[in-house]
Amino acid sequence: MRAVRFEGVGRIAVQELEKPAPGSGDLVVRVEASGICGTDRHILRGEFSSRPPVTLGHEFSGIVEAIGPGVTRFKVGHRVTGDPNIACGLCPSCRAGHVNLCESLEAIGVTRDGGLAEYVLVPEKQALSLPADLPPLYGAFCEPLACSIHGVDIAGLRPGMSAIVLGGGVIGMLVVQLARLAGATRTVMITRQAAKRQLAEQLGATASADPSAGDAVFDICGPGGLLSGGADVVFECAGVPDTVALAPKLARRGGAAVILGVLRPQDRVEIAPLELLLREVRLLTSFLNPFTHARAADLIATGAIDVAPLVTRQIGLEEAPGVISEPPPAGEIRAIVVP
Amino acid sequence: MRAVRFEGVGRIAVQELEKPAPGSGDLVVRVEASGICGTDRHILRGEFSSRPPVTLGHEFSGIVEAIGPGVTRFKVGHRVTGDPNIACGLCPSCRAGHVNLCESLEAIGVTRDGGLAEYVLVPEKQALSLPADLPPLYGAFCEPLACSIHGVDIAGLRPGMSAIVLGGGVIGMLVVQLARLAGATRTVMITRQAAKRQLAEQLGATASADPSAGDAVFDICGPGGLLSGGADVVFECAGVPDTVALAPKLARRGGAAVILGVLRPQDRVEIAPLELLLREVRLLTSFLNPFTHARAADLIATGAIDVAPLVTRQIGLEEAPGVISEPPPAGEIRAIVVP
Amino acid sequence: MRAVRFEGVGRIAVQELEKPAPGSGDLVVRVEASGICGTDRHILRGEFSSRPPVTLGHEFSGIVEAIGPGVTRFKVGHRVTGDPNIACGLCPSCRAGHVNLCESLEAIGVTRDGGLAEYVLVPEKQALSLPADLPPLYGAFCEPLACSIHGVDIAGLRPGMSAIVLGGGVIGMLVVQLARLAGATRTVMITRQAAKRQLAEQLGATASADPSAGDAVFDICGPGGLLSGGADVVFECAGVPDTVALAPKLARRGGAAVILGVLRPQDRVEIAPLELLLREVRLLTSFLNPFTHARAADLIATGAIDVAPLVTRQIGLEEAPGVISEPPPAGEIRAIVVP
Amino acid sequence: MRAVRFEGVGRIAVQELEKPAPGSGDLVVRVEASGICGTDRHILRGEFSSRPPVTLGHEFSGIVEAIGPGVTRFKVGHRVTGDPNIACGLCPSCRAGHVNLCESLEAIGVTRDGGLAEYVLVPEKQALSLPADLPPLYGAFCEPLACSIHGVDIAGLRPGMSAIVLGGGVIGMLVVQLARLAGATRTVMITRQAAKRQLAEQLGATASADPSAGDAVFDICGPGGLLSGGADVVFECAGVPDTVALAPKLARRGGAAVILGVLRPQDRVEIAPLELLLREVRLLTSFLNPFTHARAADLIATGAIDVAPLVTRQIGLEEAPGVISEPPPAGEIRAIVVP
Ligand SMILES: NC(=O)c1ccc[n+]([C@@H]2O[C@H](COP(=O)([O-])OP(=O)(O)OC[C@H]3O[C@@H](n4cnc5c(N)ncnc54)[C@H](OP(=O)(O)O)[C@@H]3O)[C@@H](O)[C@H]2O)c1
Ligand SMILES: NC(=O)c1ccc[n+]([C@@H]2O[C@H](COP(=O)([O-])OP(=O)(O)OC[C@H]3O[C@@H](n4cnc5c(N)ncnc54)[C@H](OP(=O)(O)O)[C@@H]3O)[C@@H](O)[C@H]2O)c1
Ligand SMILES: NC(=O)c1ccc[n+]([C@@H]2O[C@H](COP(=O)([O-])OP(=O)(O)OC[C@H]3O[C@@H](n4cnc5c(N)ncnc54)[C@H](OP(=O)(O)O)[C@@H]3O)[C@@H](O)[C@H]2O)c1
Ligand SMILES: NC(=O)c1ccc[n+]([C@@H]2O[C@H](COP(=O)([O-])OP(=O)(O)OC[C@H]3O[C@@H](n4cnc5c(N)ncnc54)[C@H](OP(=O)(O)O)[C@@H]3O)[C@@H](O)[C@H]2O)c1
Ligand SMILES: [Zn+2]
Ligand SMILES: [Zn+2]
Ligand SMILES: [Zn+2]
Ligand SMILES: [Zn+2]
């Protein structure tokens, strides 16, 4: 079978590999859709820890093609999404139920072979059902949605609250929808590209703003601003120092800023402790998808979250190395690979 | 001015009273709308503690007609909703921030003169702004909505969860909408009258059922049921022993039942402790509206909660004693008095 | 090796079995101590689901005697405690992180061979380290302590709160200590035997009472009572209908009752819904030990929880069938088997 | 009567004033003890917003000398502690129950006359009972303790967790005790002065360290460190940029840092977002004492918190201006003024 192999910093190519065979408790999944994510680009540049040579692709779904001994919940022909993050179950974090903080985390598509291939091996514990009649591309959004759900859980958003979302990528577009789902009556998307602001409003943002157009804090939180006094929750989904610095300033008294963005190891951001204290703002972080993948699959299966407008390109495996090697073009939300 | 006076068990009449004069920190509010609630009927029957003679009406809104000295946030002509529940600030519950559990609670329309009158006195601390362009009847729903919000807060409903609502009165119809707002992807209304089931589905319930039609637990939670395995949260909004008994049985493993219904003091309900334990079900109660009235006003002001279909009758002050003396007619959700 | 075998309702005996051999990821543990618990008696009477023939014993600790392939964290000679409850990882409860509510739960000493034997097989994921210099009997208390910690977590006890503990068995004695550890400034033990009340006071209860001596609710929560107004949290640790009925009545406004006791399937208890509502009391249940076993091991290893006075008898394997067949004698807290 | 008056930046003196007369709902309290706090020094230097001329002193207790009309819960002769922070009840923060974040907060001893005087006026809602037999100086610790309780509540400390406390002032010494009370089995005090480290260990810290002695993060959280892997909760109680920067680095995976320290408006601190994200550390702030003053009074009344060793000097009113004008001498925890 063909697979997109990461071979070392800067080296990526489609190669021919053996089709995987299912071990005990394993599913072999024929990949229907596999998303290309910023993390894949980070891996290629050596900014995110991986274990080459390895097949990339941690956002994928497909059809069960074969099952190993001991598999009880899935049959050949089922559609499934794979939760890529495999916790060890043995470290102190796992023992405390913080599986996303596992000290020996394995991840499909990062440290073991992933979904940018014709077939991928998925332990039964990492697989979740999707309906047979779901459009095949949608399943690739379960992973980013599961991470976004975790962020919204951490934020404690409740009906009648307000939210600001910084960054109009796939995470930002999913968080906008989740904020609406969680009852936010006002949600403001802040991103630079006008097309993304428009899409966000179509997906449920009640307003949007361009952060480069002026003093975002004053324009939004000042008297007469879009959200005078600030938002109950600010979600940082851009992954750059500027937005991390902005996030707590946009939170209202008693509010929270939740960082979802993955910055570079060397990035530093300045905070103003007294300002946080006097307003008792919480600066939170949200990492991966602990126990949220099933809810993500359900929200996509029921159509509660709309992912169709997030597919900006559909490409083949052969094109994937090139797409990963380049920064995303303007307007791109998600390129989905159909092997 | 005219006012609906409760004079003692079974005795109620419209009477002529002095228009109230504002003391320090007080607003005099010209009532635009005042809801008739089951609690008014309980008071008339002597089943709910009150302090006659007193003007009834604890769900009201109107226009500020005069202000007393020291009032800073409201001006004559503003539209306001009144939070009827006045905590003492001195008792242990108040000191712990549980203002709804105040040991010396006063309530406008229960222990002091309320909104079933041309004018009502409202301490500034109990008043909240409503927009000038809101249809005047809507403000009367802030109080039941604030109670419903408290119930949903207590339940901890999050996006992707499921809910069951028992009882299709005004509380049930508001909770259905709040459950949708809080991200419930499946909400089942259980009530006996078909018209109420229909209205609930129109307001966001994804399904509905008649509890008298069979074995509700099996039909809903059994294999192939509407919510196989049960709901993440069950809201009891009917206020009768049958529904209280049903509620925890309809909750899924790890789920919760939240009792909002006010039963009679003598009512008793049997639970099965082992069933609760093995599924680790929580049986919770939700009383009044602590710190939720502002959110309620906001949800109504922004139209996030639809109250128009809940007004089933609009009547004058003179008709109110009769309406309170009778049980609500079939199909009634809320009779709103316009003085 | 010798093992205490449950063969069917009412049938229990010590038998000679093969010593277990470690499969992949398994530890073989030489048992140093194994507690006899009420659940063992329930199993023998057919009141608790099991899978005979099986070796009993779900509260045990010992020394690693052999390890199977793939074991990374333990070496031969290490002292370990075993978490008996093995979640499937595949069911909806497991996927949601509620591992204690697993729909296919296996339990060492209940559905697979347990610690009332010379040796027991423990998957590495179920084992936790204990210090080499810990008195060998103490490890047998990790499992009941882990369950008790879960109950205290659910209760949300915070410094300065008050607690009532119903039932002076091992669970009650551990909860008394945990309540003190969690900052309860007043903890009242309610149990019938004077010796148990005395022990509770020695372990940190600030007072105690005999429930059969009068009207417990009035005596404790009434004016001038031990905890006038009731307790912030009431822990039901007796496992009988009387104490379940009592628990919510002893909770203060805004307080909670947490049921830990395992009742019989047929037991029913009456509640008074209006009383719960007006005081907004929560009726909670706590089942097993999700993600708390490591904390239990740590609290015992550091001596923060004192288990020495809870060992009321130390017996050999041969005596175990007799002890399990009889109700516990007066004064018994825990009989520990040393094989 | 004599009172310590703040007259403007750098100007402070004892002056003769009229003894206050009780208005409606007021208590006149004869001050028994009044603490001098870093905030008084900040006010004198113009670094903390105040409203001169005003009598300082926001940590005080004393005996009710006179009561105004409408007072129901206190009698002349009662001992009380005063909660200095008076929320308006009208702003959005107050309506949401976040009274410590009130947008129009008044504070006794900051914006209105305080307890560094022979008598102080206290609204009944701000007063809480203390026992008649409590040593008179102890009541002055209720306010800092109430703030510390809020910090520990926010942290979510539970039995078996670990804590680090940065800064050995009165807040740090109270947090050490609260951490122990909340069940922390390991608490490390980090402060520069050896005498303070010694006192912390005497009050319940299980270890201590000098932050100037090396690389605190490595020494404490590194392999073989005092708390290898870091602490579940880190409390910043020193109020300087260095300790704010240190706090999140000392937190373990899934842990939290709670900032209690009041920095200067111009202080900035650098954070490393990726490090926070990968370990999902929360950076929290804790401001004032919302709904915790009664618990503080209770913990001091019952002796659960030991404040005697925190009184390092007892002085008269005349000495107070000098003490406030100077930085605290080495070893000082709290100077208590006895008027
Ligand atoms: N925590 C987790 O578990 C988790 C999981 C998945 C992904 N992530 C991270 O989440 C972040 C978002 O992921 P993604 O896939 O949505 O990334 P993405 O497609 O790169 O989207 C980020 C968006 O941020 C916007 N942006 C960039 N700089 C900005 C600025 N200064 N102000 C406002 N907006 C700015 C950009 O849109 P404009 O050009 O319109 O400004 C861009 O589209 C990434 O850092 C990713 O690594 C985290
Ligand atoms: N906790 C609080 O803070 C709070 C605040 C306000 C009100 N309440 C209480 O909440 C409850 C609901 O208030 P409401 O104003 O909505 O009352 P309501 O108008 O009387 O509505 C209750 C509904 O319950 C349904 N019902 C009655 N018996 C039922 C049964 N056996 N099974 C299923 N449904 C049944 C009835 O509809 P069908 O005829 O269609 O069955 C009825 O319309 C009352 O008890 C009220 O006192 C509580
Ligand atoms: N939820 C969980 O995860 C979990 C885990 C382990 C055990 N459990 C359950 O927790 C319960 C306690 O376990 P245990 O091992 O401590 O049991 P135990 O040794 O049987 O102790 C229960 C104690 O309750 C007291 N008691 C009985 N009737 C009482 C009454 N009417 N009022 C007050 N006290 C009464 C008895 O002492 P006196 O004779 O002094 O009254 C008895 O010692 C059991 O039901 C057990 O099955 C639950
Ligand atoms: N959030 C709230 O509600 C609240 C309430 C009251 C007070 N506060 C604030 O909390 C902070 C503590 O109050 P406090 O009265 O305890 O103050 P304090 O007496 O000044 O104590 C602070 C201690 O921090 C230590 N310290 C200073 N620099 C340090 C460093 N680099 N590393 C480690 N320790 C250092 C000092 O002891 P060594 O000399 O031994 O290092 C000093 O004793 C202040 O900022 C205060 O304004 C906040
Ligand atoms: Zn792990
Ligand atoms: Zn009160
Ligand atoms: Zn399971
Ligand atoms: Zn305020």
mmCIF file with all atom_site columns, N, CA and C in Angstrom, chain B residues 20 23 42 62 65 76 89 113 117 121 123-124 141 168 174 182 184 201 221 242 268 293 295 300 312:
data_model
loop_
_atom_site.group_PDB
_atom_site.id
_atom_site.type_symbol
_atom_site.label_atom_id
_atom_site.label_alt_id
_atom_site.label_comp_id
_atom_site.label_asym_id
_atom_site.label_entity_id
_atom_site.label_seq_id
_atom_site.pdbx_PDB_ins_code
_atom_site.Cartn_x
_atom_site.Cartn_y
_atom_site.Cartn_z
_atom_site.occupancy
_atom_site.B_iso_or_equiv
_atom_site.pdbx_formal_charge
_atom_site.auth_seq_id
_atom_site.auth_comp_id
_atom_site.auth_asym_id
_atom_site.auth_atom_id
_atom_site.pdbx_PDB_model_num
ATOM 1  N N  . PRO B 1 20  ? -47.743 52.616 45.996 1.00 0.00 ? 20  PRO B N  1
ATOM 2  C CA . PRO B 1 20  ? -46.589 52.673 46.895 1.00 0.00 ? 20  PRO B CA 1
ATOM 3  C C  . PRO B 1 20  ? -45.703 53.890 46.621 1.00 0.00 ? 20  PRO B C  1
ATOM 4  N N  . GLY B 1 23  ? -39.160 54.287 49.067 1.00 0.00 ? 23  GLY B N  1
ATOM 5  C CA . GLY B 1 23  ? -38.228 54.593 50.149 1.00 0.00 ? 23  GLY B CA 1
ATOM 6  C C  . GLY B 1 23  ? -36.819 54.675 49.581 1.00 0.00 ? 23  GLY B C  1
ATOM 7  N N  . HIS B 1 42  ? -50.858 27.336 45.258 1.00 0.00 ? 42  HIS B N  1
ATOM 8  C CA . HIS B 1 42  ? -50.432 26.719 46.528 1.00 0.00 ? 42  HIS B CA 1
ATOM 9  C C  . HIS B 1 42  ? -50.663 27.679 47.696 1.00 0.00 ? 42  HIS B C  1
ATOM 10 N N  . GLY B 1 62  ? -41.944 45.643 34.324 1.00 0.00 ? 62  GLY B N  1
ATOM 11 C CA . GLY B 1 62  ? -42.659 46.876 34.041 1.00 0.00 ? 62  GLY B CA 1
ATOM 12 C C  . GLY B 1 62  ? -41.718 48.047 33.855 1.00 0.00 ? 62  GLY B C  1
ATOM 13 N N  . GLU B 1 65  ? -41.431 54.017 37.442 1.00 0.00 ? 65  GLU B N  1
ATOM 14 C CA . GLU B 1 65  ? -42.348 55.168 37.480 1.00 0.00 ? 65  GLU B CA 1
ATOM 15 C C  . GLU B 1 65  ? -41.789 56.250 38.415 1.00 0.00 ? 65  GLU B C  1
ATOM 16 N N  . VAL B 1 76  ? -36.336 56.880 35.739 1.00 0.00 ? 76  VAL B N  1
ATOM 17 C CA . VAL B 1 76  ? -37.753 56.795 35.387 1.00 0.00 ? 76  VAL B CA 1
ATOM 18 C C  . VAL B 1 76  ? -37.864 56.493 33.893 1.00 0.00 ? 76  VAL B C  1
ATOM 19 N N  . GLY B 1 89  ? -28.742 38.391 53.871 1.00 0.00 ? 89  GLY B N  1
ATOM 20 C CA . GLY B 1 89  ? -27.334 38.774 53.927 1.00 0.00 ? 89  GLY B CA 1
ATOM 21 C C  . GLY B 1 89  ? -26.660 38.497 55.258 1.00 0.00 ? 89  GLY B C  1
ATOM 22 N N  . ASP B 1 113 ? -45.662 42.787 49.251 1.00 0.00 ? 113 ASP B N  1
ATOM 23 C CA . ASP B 1 113 ? -46.573 43.022 48.125 1.00 0.00 ? 113 ASP B CA 1
ATOM 24 C C  . ASP B 1 113 ? -45.895 42.836 46.778 1.00 0.00 ? 113 ASP B C  1
ATOM 25 N N  . ALA B 1 117 ? -50.680 43.832 40.472 1.00 0.00 ? 117 ALA B N  1
ATOM 26 C CA . ALA B 1 117 ? -51.161 45.141 40.907 1.00 0.00 ? 117 ALA B CA 1
ATOM 27 C C  . ALA B 1 117 ? -50.751 46.144 39.837 1.00 0.00 ? 117 ALA B C  1
ATOM 28 N N  . LEU B 1 121 ? -43.411 47.889 44.463 1.00 0.00 ? 121 LEU B N  1
ATOM 29 C CA . LEU B 1 121 ? -42.187 48.467 45.000 1.00 0.00 ? 121 LEU B CA 1
ATOM 30 C C  . LEU B 1 121 ? -41.066 47.439 44.850 1.00 0.00 ? 121 LEU B C  1
ATOM 31 N N  . PRO B 1 123 ? -36.849 46.986 45.492 1.00 0.00 ? 123 PRO B N  1
ATOM 32 C CA . PRO B 1 123 ? -35.538 47.520 45.876 1.00 0.00 ? 123 PRO B CA 1
ATOM 33 C C  . PRO B 1 123 ? -34.600 47.474 44.673 1.00 0.00 ? 123 PRO B C  1
ATOM 34 N N  . GLU B 1 124 ? -33.769 48.496 44.527 1.00 0.00 ? 124 GLU B N  1
ATOM 35 C CA . GLU B 1 124 ? -32.889 48.565 43.365 1.00 0.00 ? 124 GLU B CA 1
ATOM 36 C C  . GLU B 1 124 ? -32.088 47.279 43.188 1.00 0.00 ? 124 GLU B C  1
ATOM 37 N N  . PHE B 1 141 ? -41.361 36.395 32.240 1.00 0.00 ? 141 PHE B N  1
ATOM 38 C CA . PHE B 1 141 ? -40.772 35.060 32.227 1.00 0.00 ? 141 PHE B CA 1
ATOM 39 C C  . PHE B 1 141 ? -39.353 35.018 32.813 1.00 0.00 ? 141 PHE B C  1
ATOM 40 N N  . GLY B 1 168 ? -44.587 19.262 31.103 1.00 0.00 ? 168 GLY B N  1
ATOM 41 C CA . GLY B 1 168 ? -44.649 20.257 30.039 1.00 0.00 ? 168 GLY B CA 1
ATOM 42 C C  . GLY B 1 168 ? -45.304 21.555 30.451 1.00 0.00 ? 168 GLY B C  1
ATOM 43 N N  . LEU B 1 174 ? -39.159 25.876 29.381 1.00 0.00 ? 174 LEU B N  1
ATOM 44 C CA . LEU B 1 174 ? -37.923 26.673 29.469 1.00 0.00 ? 174 LEU B CA 1
ATOM 45 C C  . LEU B 1 174 ? -36.702 25.764 29.575 1.00 0.00 ? 174 LEU B C  1
ATOM 46 N N  . ALA B 1 182 ? -27.660 24.551 25.976 1.00 0.00 ? 182 ALA B N  1
ATOM 47 C CA . ALA B 1 182 ? -26.458 24.054 26.653 1.00 0.00 ? 182 ALA B CA 1
ATOM 48 C C  . ALA B 1 182 ? -25.799 22.927 25.864 1.00 0.00 ? 182 ALA B C  1
ATOM 49 N N  . ALA B 1 184 ? -27.308 20.000 24.531 1.00 0.00 ? 184 ALA B N  1
ATOM 50 C CA . ALA B 1 184 ? -27.884 18.652 24.508 1.00 0.00 ? 184 ALA B CA 1
ATOM 51 C C  . ALA B 1 184 ? -28.233 18.319 23.056 1.00 0.00 ? 184 ALA B C  1
ATOM 52 N N  . GLU B 1 201 ? -41.580 19.955 21.172 1.00 0.00 ? 201 GLU B N  1
ATOM 53 C CA . GLU B 1 201 ? -40.782 19.594 19.987 1.00 0.00 ? 201 GLU B CA 1
ATOM 54 C C  . GLU B 1 201 ? -40.512 20.827 19.131 1.00 0.00 ? 201 GLU B C  1
ATOM 55 N N  . CYS B 1 221 ? -35.485 4.047  27.993 1.00 0.00 ? 221 CYS B N  1
ATOM 56 C CA . CYS B 1 221 ? -34.092 3.671  28.276 1.00 0.00 ? 221 CYS B CA 1
ATOM 57 C C  . CYS B 1 221 ? -33.751 2.258  27.825 1.00 0.00 ? 221 CYS B C  1
ATOM 58 N N  . ASP B 1 242 ? -45.032 10.870 41.236 1.00 0.00 ? 242 ASP B N  1
ATOM 59 C CA . ASP B 1 242 ? -44.737 9.920  40.158 1.00 0.00 ? 242 ASP B CA 1
ATOM 60 C C  . ASP B 1 242 ? -43.501 10.305 39.363 1.00 0.00 ? 242 ASP B C  1
ATOM 61 N N  . ARG B 1 268 ? -44.265 11.647 49.767 1.00 0.00 ? 268 ARG B N  1
ATOM 62 C CA . ARG B 1 268 ? -43.106 10.776 49.958 1.00 0.00 ? 268 ARG B CA 1
ATOM 63 C C  . ARG B 1 268 ? -42.877 9.988  48.675 1.00 0.00 ? 268 ARG B C  1
ATOM 64 N N  . HIS B 1 293 ? -30.603 35.662 37.793 1.00 0.00 ? 293 HIS B N  1
ATOM 65 C CA . HIS B 1 293 ? -31.645 36.515 37.223 1.00 0.00 ? 293 HIS B CA 1
ATOM 66 C C  . HIS B 1 293 ? -31.103 37.395 36.084 1.00 0.00 ? 293 HIS B C  1
ATOM 67 N N  . ARG B 1 295 ? -28.679 36.630 34.013 1.00 0.00 ? 295 ARG B N  1
ATOM 68 C CA . ARG B 1 295 ? -28.557 35.793 32.815 1.00 0.00 ? 295 ARG B CA 1
ATOM 69 C C  . ARG B 1 295 ? -29.923 35.556 32.183 1.00 0.00 ? 295 ARG B C  1
ATOM 70 N N  . ILE B 1 300 ? -33.601 36.451 27.603 1.00 0.00 ? 300 ILE B N  1
ATOM 71 C CA . ILE B 1 300 ? -34.895 36.904 27.072 1.00 0.00 ? 300 ILE B CA 1
ATOM 72 C C  . ILE B 1 300 ? -34.694 38.155 26.213 1.00 0.00 ? 300 ILE B C  1
ATOM 73 N N  . THR B 1 312 ? -50.332 31.626 27.051 1.00 0.00 ? 312 THR B N  1
ATOM 74 C CA . THR B 1 312 ? -51.545 31.000 26.513 1.00 0.00 ? 312 THR B CA 1
ATOM 75 C C  . THR B 1 312 ? -52.796 31.822 26.779 1.00 0.00 ? 312 THR B C  1
#
